[in-house]
XYZ file of C-alpha atoms in Angstrom:
582
model
C -28.229 4.394 -6.906
C -29.957 4.736 -10.287
C -32.992 7.040 -10.195
C -34.303 6.723 -13.739
C -37.080 4.234 -14.557
C -35.077 2.234 -17.124
C -33.782 -0.411 -14.661
C -37.330 -1.021 -13.460
C -38.535 -1.310 -17.035
C -35.753 -3.796 -17.823
C -36.680 -5.886 -14.777
C -40.299 -5.883 -15.922
C -39.334 -6.837 -19.483
C -40.562 -3.574 -20.966
C -37.154 -2.286 -22.111
C -34.193 -4.259 -23.464
C -31.133 -4.525 -21.272
C -27.792 -3.106 -22.320
C -25.970 -6.286 -21.278
C -27.233 -9.734 -20.337
C -25.242 -12.586 -18.856
C -27.170 -15.827 -19.297
C -26.851 -19.416 -18.003
C -24.494 -18.606 -15.124
C -23.965 -20.292 -11.765
C -24.462 -17.308 -9.504
C -22.468 -17.172 -6.274
C -24.817 -15.184 -4.049
C -22.694 -13.574 -1.341
C -25.818 -12.384 0.522
C -27.172 -15.872 1.202
C -24.126 -18.051 0.651
C -25.957 -19.981 -2.078
C -24.751 -21.036 -5.497
C -27.698 -20.825 -7.892
C -27.732 -22.511 -11.291
C -29.080 -21.176 -14.590
C -29.158 -17.528 -13.544
C -29.143 -14.415 -15.696
C -28.089 -10.846 -14.951
C -29.301 -7.843 -16.941
C -27.829 -4.369 -16.743
C -28.843 -0.800 -17.397
C -25.743 1.252 -18.069
C -23.446 0.633 -15.144
C -26.150 -0.822 -12.880
C -27.755 -4.211 -12.392
C -31.469 -4.234 -13.199
C -32.416 -7.915 -12.969
C -31.014 -11.107 -11.446
C -32.968 -14.327 -11.940
C -33.681 -17.413 -14.042
C -35.344 -15.759 -17.036
C -33.803 -12.776 -18.797
C -35.671 -13.415 -22.029
C -38.135 -10.520 -21.817
C -35.256 -8.078 -21.210
C -33.163 -9.176 -24.182
C -33.562 -7.106 -27.325
C -31.783 -6.608 -30.625
C -29.336 -4.160 -29.058
C -28.583 -6.231 -25.977
C -25.006 -7.480 -25.614
C -25.286 -11.130 -24.613
C -22.631 -13.103 -22.744
C -23.418 -16.813 -22.560
C -21.751 -18.083 -19.401
C -22.329 -21.678 -20.414
C -22.674 -22.746 -16.797
C -19.571 -20.914 -15.592
C -19.662 -19.298 -12.160
C -20.451 -15.612 -11.771
C -19.063 -13.787 -8.723
C -19.039 -10.107 -7.708
C -16.060 -8.007 -8.695
C -13.221 -8.415 -6.204
C -12.233 -5.559 -3.879
C -8.835 -4.814 -2.332
C -9.665 -2.956 0.868
C -6.135 -1.872 1.775
C -3.704 -1.092 -1.027
C -0.699 1.153 -1.535
C -0.956 2.253 -5.145
C 1.472 5.178 -4.660
C 4.585 3.021 -4.792
C 6.779 2.289 -7.805
C 4.260 2.374 -10.654
C 1.504 4.742 -11.755
C -2.113 3.575 -11.832
C -2.095 3.223 -15.612
C 0.804 0.771 -15.558
C -0.535 -1.061 -12.513
C -3.938 -1.619 -14.124
C -2.416 -3.134 -17.262
C -2.182 -6.283 -15.148
C -4.357 -5.758 -12.059
C -7.565 -5.177 -14.047
C -7.344 -8.526 -15.835
C -7.909 -10.850 -12.915
C -11.278 -9.799 -11.531
C -10.549 -6.862 -9.222
C -13.035 -4.060 -9.860
C -12.558 -1.796 -6.803
C -9.496 -0.760 -4.791
C -9.167 1.268 -1.591
C -5.731 2.855 -1.462
C -3.778 4.822 1.104
C -2.476 8.259 0.133
C 0.072 8.658 2.922
C 3.050 8.322 0.581
C 2.141 11.475 -1.336
C 1.144 13.918 1.396
C 4.491 14.531 3.137
C 6.289 15.254 -0.135
C 3.586 17.046 -2.142
C 0.913 18.177 0.317
C -2.778 18.478 -0.487
C -2.212 19.479 -4.157
C -0.170 16.329 -4.635
C -2.794 14.090 -3.038
C -5.496 15.621 -5.223
C -3.321 15.083 -8.305
C -2.743 11.490 -7.244
C -6.490 10.936 -6.744
C -7.123 12.479 -10.163
C -4.782 9.868 -11.679
C -7.099 7.146 -10.332
C -10.255 8.518 -11.933
C -11.753 7.379 -15.256
C -9.877 4.096 -15.173
C -11.164 0.659 -16.235
C -11.897 -0.127 -12.579
C -12.720 2.198 -9.681
C -10.640 3.496 -6.819
C -11.431 4.801 -3.372
C -8.922 6.376 -1.030
C -8.188 7.187 2.580
C -6.867 10.513 3.809
C -3.357 10.332 5.312
C -3.213 10.194 9.120
C 0.542 10.847 8.862
C 2.089 9.078 11.797
C 5.771 9.798 11.280
C 9.109 9.655 13.074
C 9.681 13.155 11.689
C 7.909 16.036 13.417
C 7.912 17.930 10.114
C 5.833 15.161 8.509
C 3.603 14.319 11.483
C -0.144 14.833 11.169
C -2.338 16.382 8.531
C -3.459 19.998 8.567
C -7.158 20.218 9.568
C -7.971 22.285 6.478
C -6.320 19.693 4.233
C -8.167 16.872 5.953
C -11.452 18.729 5.597
C -10.884 19.142 1.883
C -10.154 15.442 1.468
C -13.071 14.279 3.587
C -15.357 16.228 1.280
C -14.199 14.069 -1.650
C -16.726 11.342 -2.398
C -13.997 8.800 -3.123
C -12.374 9.301 0.301
C -13.856 6.700 2.642
C -11.983 7.564 5.814
C -8.707 8.339 7.545
C -5.884 5.979 6.675
C -3.875 3.742 8.939
C -2.681 5.414 12.157
C -0.011 3.376 13.921
C -1.175 2.502 17.422
C 2.044 3.226 19.313
C 2.103 6.859 18.255
C -1.615 7.351 18.899
C -1.262 6.072 22.470
C 2.036 7.901 23.086
C 0.754 11.248 21.794
C -3.059 11.220 21.533
C -3.295 15.019 21.319
C -1.488 14.869 17.978
C -3.972 12.491 16.350
C -7.346 12.470 18.110
C -8.478 15.815 16.614
C -8.152 14.282 13.131
C -10.003 11.206 14.367
C -12.884 13.375 15.597
C -12.929 15.375 12.390
C -13.174 12.178 10.342
C -15.907 10.668 12.483
C -17.871 13.911 12.218
C -18.043 13.225 8.483
C -19.311 9.709 9.286
C -16.227 8.214 7.704
C -13.965 5.479 9.015
C -10.735 5.337 11.006
C -8.503 2.630 9.549
C -6.197 0.933 12.011
C -2.688 -0.468 12.337
C -2.235 -2.395 15.586
C 0.815 -4.585 14.936
C 1.939 -6.041 18.245
C -0.821 -4.434 20.333
C -2.645 -6.674 22.775
C -4.622 -6.519 25.982
C -5.323 -3.075 27.406
C -3.238 -1.339 24.745
C -5.323 -2.860 21.972
C -8.480 -1.982 23.894
C -7.315 1.630 24.297
C -6.562 1.878 20.606
C -9.944 0.429 19.634
C -11.630 2.862 22.025
C -10.474 5.714 19.783
C -13.005 4.566 17.180
C -10.678 2.439 15.060
C -12.665 0.266 12.656
C -10.167 -2.228 11.275
C -6.684 -3.687 11.386
C -4.614 -5.368 8.682
C -1.662 -6.310 10.901
C -2.505 -9.628 12.655
C -0.169 -12.437 11.690
C -1.660 -15.296 13.757
C -5.173 -16.653 14.208
C -5.238 -15.743 17.905
C -4.457 -12.105 17.064
C -7.304 -12.113 14.549
C -9.703 -13.523 17.108
C -8.781 -10.905 19.711
C -9.580 -8.132 17.244
C -12.769 -9.733 15.953
C -14.032 -9.941 19.527
C -13.564 -6.163 19.812
C -15.775 -5.567 16.780
C -12.935 -4.723 14.417
C -12.848 -5.795 10.825
C -9.664 -7.787 10.299
C -7.895 -7.595 6.961
C -5.846 -10.699 6.235
C -2.745 -9.822 4.245
C -1.363 -11.770 1.345
C 0.869 -9.319 -0.473
C 4.480 -8.556 -1.244
C 5.484 -7.220 2.174
C 3.821 -9.917 4.276
C 2.047 -13.197 3.551
C -0.077 -14.092 6.560
C -3.005 -15.976 5.046
C -1.749 -19.523 5.531
C -1.174 -19.009 9.263
C -4.360 -17.037 9.824
C -6.428 -19.717 8.063
C -6.356 -21.610 11.374
C -9.121 -19.208 12.489
C -11.513 -21.641 10.737
C -11.004 -24.114 13.562
C -12.583 -21.714 16.078
C -15.906 -21.700 14.239
C -16.306 -17.927 14.602
C -18.299 -15.842 12.165
C -16.098 -14.767 9.259
C -18.182 -11.850 8.017
C -15.706 -9.363 9.491
C -12.747 -11.031 7.811
C -11.384 -9.295 4.719
C -8.714 -10.347 2.245
C -6.209 -7.712 1.151
C -2.743 -7.272 -0.341
C -1.398 -4.282 1.628
C 0.589 -3.540 -1.510
C 2.082 -5.656 -4.260
C 5.373 -5.494 -6.114
C 5.496 -5.400 -9.915
C 7.230 -8.783 -9.941
C 4.497 -10.449 -7.869
C 1.789 -8.759 -9.912
C 3.195 -10.265 -13.108
C 3.957 -13.705 -11.686
C 0.992 -14.284 -9.357
C -1.739 -11.816 -10.216
C -3.666 -9.546 -7.900
C -6.735 -10.194 -5.713
C -7.633 -13.296 -7.698
C -4.436 -14.866 -6.351
C -5.336 -13.900 -2.790
C -8.831 -15.403 -2.993
C -7.448 -18.561 -4.568
C -4.869 -18.771 -1.766
C -7.694 -18.515 0.788
C -9.502 -21.440 -0.867
C -6.285 -23.432 -1.057
C -5.729 -22.675 2.655
C -9.030 -24.334 3.548
C -11.642 -21.589 3.392
C -14.910 -22.536 1.714
C -15.068 -20.873 -1.751
C -18.189 -18.894 -0.849
C -16.551 -17.618 2.331
C -13.368 -16.738 0.459
C -15.290 -14.755 -2.147
C -17.284 -12.967 0.566
C -13.992 -11.952 2.209
C -13.000 -10.094 -0.953
C -16.409 -8.669 -1.895
C -19.361 -8.169 0.447
C -17.312 -8.084 3.664
C -15.113 -5.305 2.284
C -18.057 -3.336 0.952
C -19.941 -3.588 4.243
C -16.913 -2.416 6.195
C -16.550 0.748 4.137
C -20.304 1.373 3.918
C -20.195 0.785 0.167
C -22.465 -2.257 0.086
C -25.289 -0.109 -1.272
C -23.255 -0.021 -4.506
C -20.685 -2.790 -4.638
C -19.863 -6.138 -3.091
C -22.667 -8.294 -4.477
C -24.733 -9.116 -7.546
C -28.271 -7.808 -7.076
C -30.670 -5.278 -8.628
C -29.709 -1.709 -7.799
C -25.994 -2.515 -7.394
C -23.201 -1.498 -9.722
C -22.616 -4.054 -12.453
C -19.256 -5.432 -11.269
C -19.047 -9.131 -12.098
C -16.477 -11.781 -12.893
C -16.930 -15.085 -14.700
C -14.737 -17.905 -13.405
C -14.725 -21.631 -14.335
C -16.121 -22.839 -11.010
C -16.399 -21.583 -7.410
C -13.031 -23.069 -6.408
C -11.089 -21.769 -9.428
C -10.551 -18.009 -9.283
C -9.426 -17.466 -12.856
C -11.252 -14.679 -14.631
C -12.529 -15.419 -18.106
C -14.556 -12.206 -18.259
C -14.347 -9.092 -16.059
C -17.138 -6.532 -16.051
C -16.945 -3.220 -14.207
C -19.674 -0.585 -14.309
C -21.524 -2.723 -16.839
C -18.611 -2.650 -19.277
C -16.468 -5.620 -20.280
C -12.973 -4.759 -19.070
C -11.160 -7.992 -19.817
C -11.714 -11.325 -21.570
C -9.503 -14.356 -21.091
C -6.758 -12.273 -19.556
C -6.708 -9.612 -22.267
C -7.743 -6.038 -21.523
C -10.486 -4.577 -23.659
C -10.343 -1.147 -22.018
C -7.019 0.701 -22.044
C -5.997 2.268 -18.723
C -5.721 6.037 -18.826
C -2.280 7.633 -18.659
C -2.500 10.620 -16.329
C -0.594 13.842 -16.949
C 0.784 14.868 -13.576
C 1.273 18.512 -12.696
C 4.626 20.253 -12.971
C 4.729 20.454 -9.186
C 4.134 16.729 -8.825
C 7.035 16.064 -11.180
C 9.399 18.401 -9.327
C 9.265 17.418 -5.680
C 13.007 17.163 -4.892
C 13.635 20.635 -3.518
C 17.214 20.418 -2.311
C 18.569 23.954 -2.770
C 22.053 22.789 -3.730
C 24.063 19.688 -4.383
C 25.336 17.813 -1.351
C 29.054 17.296 -0.750
C 30.932 14.271 0.583
C 31.824 16.326 3.657
C 28.113 16.610 4.469
C 28.298 12.977 5.599
C 31.201 13.420 8.015
C 30.763 12.319 11.631
C 33.219 14.533 13.541
C 34.018 13.724 17.176
C 36.919 16.066 17.933
C 40.583 16.075 17.021
C 41.777 14.516 20.282
C 39.128 11.807 20.515
C 40.372 8.255 19.956
C 37.082 6.375 20.418
C 33.403 7.249 20.609
C 30.383 5.361 21.926
C 27.473 5.622 19.532
C 23.998 4.294 18.855
C 23.800 2.082 15.785
C 20.845 0.767 13.783
C 21.298 -2.987 13.518
C 19.333 -5.047 11.013
C 17.542 -7.985 12.684
C 15.672 -9.052 9.552
C 15.399 -7.378 6.172
C 12.815 -4.980 7.716
C 13.125 -5.124 11.515
C 15.899 -3.249 13.320
C 17.123 -2.710 16.853
C 19.354 -0.288 18.695
C 22.840 -1.381 19.676
C 25.607 0.589 21.345
C 29.093 0.366 19.901
C 32.426 1.901 20.837
C 34.199 2.783 17.614
C 37.649 4.122 16.781
C 37.928 7.720 15.647
C 40.432 8.495 12.916
C 41.311 12.028 11.973
C 38.752 13.379 14.407
C 35.814 11.505 12.849
C 34.012 8.177 12.811
C 34.085 6.307 9.542
C 32.230 3.450 7.913
C 33.809 0.066 8.454
C 32.723 -2.285 5.661
C 34.976 -5.064 6.943
C 32.754 -5.183 10.037
C 29.527 -4.593 8.074
C 29.177 -1.032 9.369
C 27.941 1.633 6.949
C 26.859 5.234 7.242
C 23.208 6.167 6.868
C 21.654 9.588 6.344
C 18.141 11.000 6.097
C 17.856 14.298 4.214
C 14.659 16.341 4.155
C 13.684 17.220 0.587
C 10.457 19.114 1.252
C 9.797 20.883 4.558
C 13.314 21.969 5.502
C 15.216 21.010 2.372
C 18.753 19.934 3.120
C 18.269 19.320 6.857
C 19.908 15.994 7.597
C 20.969 13.515 10.223
C 23.906 11.156 9.806
C 24.032 7.835 11.623
C 25.438 4.332 11.377
C 23.860 1.039 10.343
C 25.066 -2.535 10.752
C 23.947 -5.670 8.940
C 23.221 -4.561 5.382
C 26.211 -6.433 3.995
C 27.363 -3.412 1.971
C 31.100 -3.705 1.301
C 31.491 -0.789 -1.085
C 29.585 2.094 -2.633
C 26.223 3.562 -1.676
C 22.485 3.386 -2.318
C 19.809 6.082 -1.990
C 16.077 6.494 -2.546
C 13.664 9.419 -2.458
C 10.727 7.168 -1.468
C 11.487 6.920 2.260
C 8.402 5.789 4.195
C 6.287 8.181 6.279
C 8.647 11.135 5.793
C 9.781 13.694 3.255
C 13.316 12.311 3.314
C 15.852 10.972 0.890
C 17.437 7.976 2.597
C 21.013 7.005 1.738
C 23.399 4.320 3.004
C 27.018 3.892 2.065
C 30.582 3.006 2.869
C 31.900 5.960 0.862
C 30.932 9.585 1.478
C 31.757 10.368 -2.149
C 29.351 7.702 -3.405
C 26.674 8.791 -0.909
C 26.859 12.343 -2.245
C 26.793 11.098 -5.837
C 23.639 9.041 -5.146
C 21.783 11.962 -3.585
C 22.833 14.410 -6.278
C 21.734 12.005 -9.002
C 18.320 11.744 -7.337
C 18.217 15.550 -7.344
C 18.905 15.537 -11.096
C 16.297 12.850 -11.777
C 13.732 14.531 -9.502
C 13.322 11.266 -7.661
C 14.360 7.664 -7.814
C 16.600 4.945 -6.483
C 20.313 5.091 -7.292
C 23.291 2.817 -6.638
C 26.827 4.188 -6.938
C 30.259 2.666 -6.522
C 33.754 4.086 -6.881
C 32.535 7.444 -8.104
C 30.074 6.305 -10.766
C 26.376 5.456 -11.067
C 26.049 1.687 -11.564
C 22.232 1.336 -11.449
C 19.233 3.609 -11.175
C 15.466 3.789 -11.420
C 14.051 7.252 -12.124
C 10.885 7.939 -10.095
C 9.915 11.510 -10.997
C 6.259 11.432 -9.897
C 6.365 12.795 -6.325
C 9.809 11.172 -6.145
C 8.075 7.851 -5.420
C 6.555 6.658 -8.726
C 8.111 5.656 -12.018
C 6.405 6.352 -15.339
C 8.180 3.470 -17.025
C 6.350 0.390 -18.258
C 6.041 -2.455 -15.803
C 8.525 -4.556 -17.787
C 11.077 -1.738 -17.711
C 10.397 -1.225 -14.028
C 11.028 -4.882 -13.244
C 14.240 -4.860 -15.271
C 15.511 -1.730 -13.488
C 14.756 -3.275 -10.093
C 16.553 -6.432 -11.146
C 19.587 -4.402 -12.212
C 19.605 -2.550 -8.879
C 19.403 -5.796 -6.940
C 22.203 -7.340 -9.009
C 24.394 -4.264 -8.577
C 23.900 -4.350 -4.818
C 24.554 -8.088 -4.698
C 27.894 -7.338 -6.317
C 28.527 -4.904 -3.462
C 27.675 -7.497 -0.832
C 23.958 -6.864 -0.211
C 21.982 -10.123 -0.206
C 18.592 -8.765 0.902
C 15.442 -10.098 -0.844
C 14.283 -6.576 -1.786
C 16.989 -3.976 -1.069
C 14.809 -1.086 -2.254
C 12.117 -2.015 0.243
C 14.601 -2.454 3.094
C 16.083 0.983 2.434
C 12.839 2.943 2.311
C 11.415 1.300 5.440
C 14.294 2.570 7.588
C 12.332 5.799 8.107
C 8.988 4.040 8.670
C 7.035 4.624 11.864
C 5.409 1.188 12.001
C 8.154 -1.444 11.820
C 10.199 -2.041 15.007
C 12.258 -0.592 16.435
C 15.031 1.921 15.675
C 14.296 4.255 12.775
C 15.919 7.381 11.352
C 14.735 10.740 10.024
C 16.276 14.150 9.392
C 15.939 14.939 13.124
C 17.747 11.901 14.522
C 17.190 8.312 15.583
C 13.745 7.301 16.850
C 13.027 4.268 19.011
C 9.426 3.279 18.364
C 9.135 1.683 21.813
C 8.935 5.100 23.422
C 8.732 7.455 20.449
C 11.728 9.462 21.612
C 14.122 11.131 19.155
C 17.762 10.806 20.153
C 21.160 11.592 18.701
C 24.094 9.464 17.711
C 26.026 10.173 20.913
C 25.204 10.591 24.590
C 22.366 9.671 26.916
C 18.677 9.903 26.085
């Protein structure tokens, strides 16, 4: 909050304002009113006056924006983002800052397992001094890998002391209930700092959802139906409605309107957005517009992306609304039902006009350590991907990861022929090898398995951005191509690589933590397109092959996952091998 007398003097007409917006239709998220002929005056980055007559506060040095009757709304807030994926903040903001988003709360869980506390602090530093502001959550680190599970108490303490850290990030409910001793100490530590526990309760219901909420969880962004939203709202949770690149749930959840329940604990969010969607659709402005188009009243839709988010995170003393004493985050749009930014103001500074940035995003210089996170001690060999079963063995019964959708998997048991004392990929029957290789904690430790349903007929694909772990994930029909993919990632210090017949056919370098590219967004989109085309030529018809690959280590999407220790069935959390009984 401002403590100098200047805002008071501006409000009283004694001192000229730095910026004045005049003749605006103000969408007041506090009362739900739309007020005509309103003015807003600022002092530095703060709002000093909101009302019908700004005349006394306008001086020779005041920057005046005549709204001409256009609608003025608070800056939009994304309450659950994943900025540490694909592009750096500078590239992301080239497009995200144009549409009216002025605050973002991002997870940091992608960085911690591969770069530790120094990496997370470097990542947070990359978000500072940007055209819009960022907040973050500390990583809870629910992982299928024991090496990546949990956050060290000292590291969590350091993060919780950061003013921009608003709580502990999403902790997947299955793991919390299966092994509470591994996670509840971090929950208690976070609550002791009076910060929030962000939730992830996909598929939880009844007593399991109640047990999870009883841990102090404050929110969930996983409901996909209106009835799931209602169950969580009744438990006092804030519910974040996703409309992003991984899931689009808003249209279905919009049926919650028919219940007549209070919507003040409903929040709109993206849960991450791809560079392609960012270019084609926009950012939070698209989500709010989709809410209006899905039947939500415009005032309600704007509240769901402003005040509701700010109140959830305890930030409504600063952001979320247009009022004296709040930060000057405002967006001019044509009318309440048309979320198209003509002017974006953040911290009292014009960031964008008519879709053109007026403040250049800052390019961060990452540390040497952050740019060298692939710590494999030596190159891998094709023989490292062998699956030996014994010279005299003719068949072997094995567990196989089977793709159900492009993200969901299940466990199947298959009896496969053994040739030359080993099990091999069988592309004719859509059976490929898959391996997870630790690149950080125990570099080189690996587990080799089998996967069915990718469509891969030849070659291999690998990525260093495997979810929730410190693994490189690789799939292939050829051990030679699998080794080539991994070794190329080692040379690049991170990325996604496609190989076929002993040569690299497509790649995207991602040297920042092994998960972020420093290329421009146009170059990034072109590289992803080339990767997808190369894989299509090898038989893979998935909508986003890079996403499918990196989620195979994730601890949140059902059911059978892989890490450097083995296969993990999320139903019971048990780690098992390729052969034998549990």
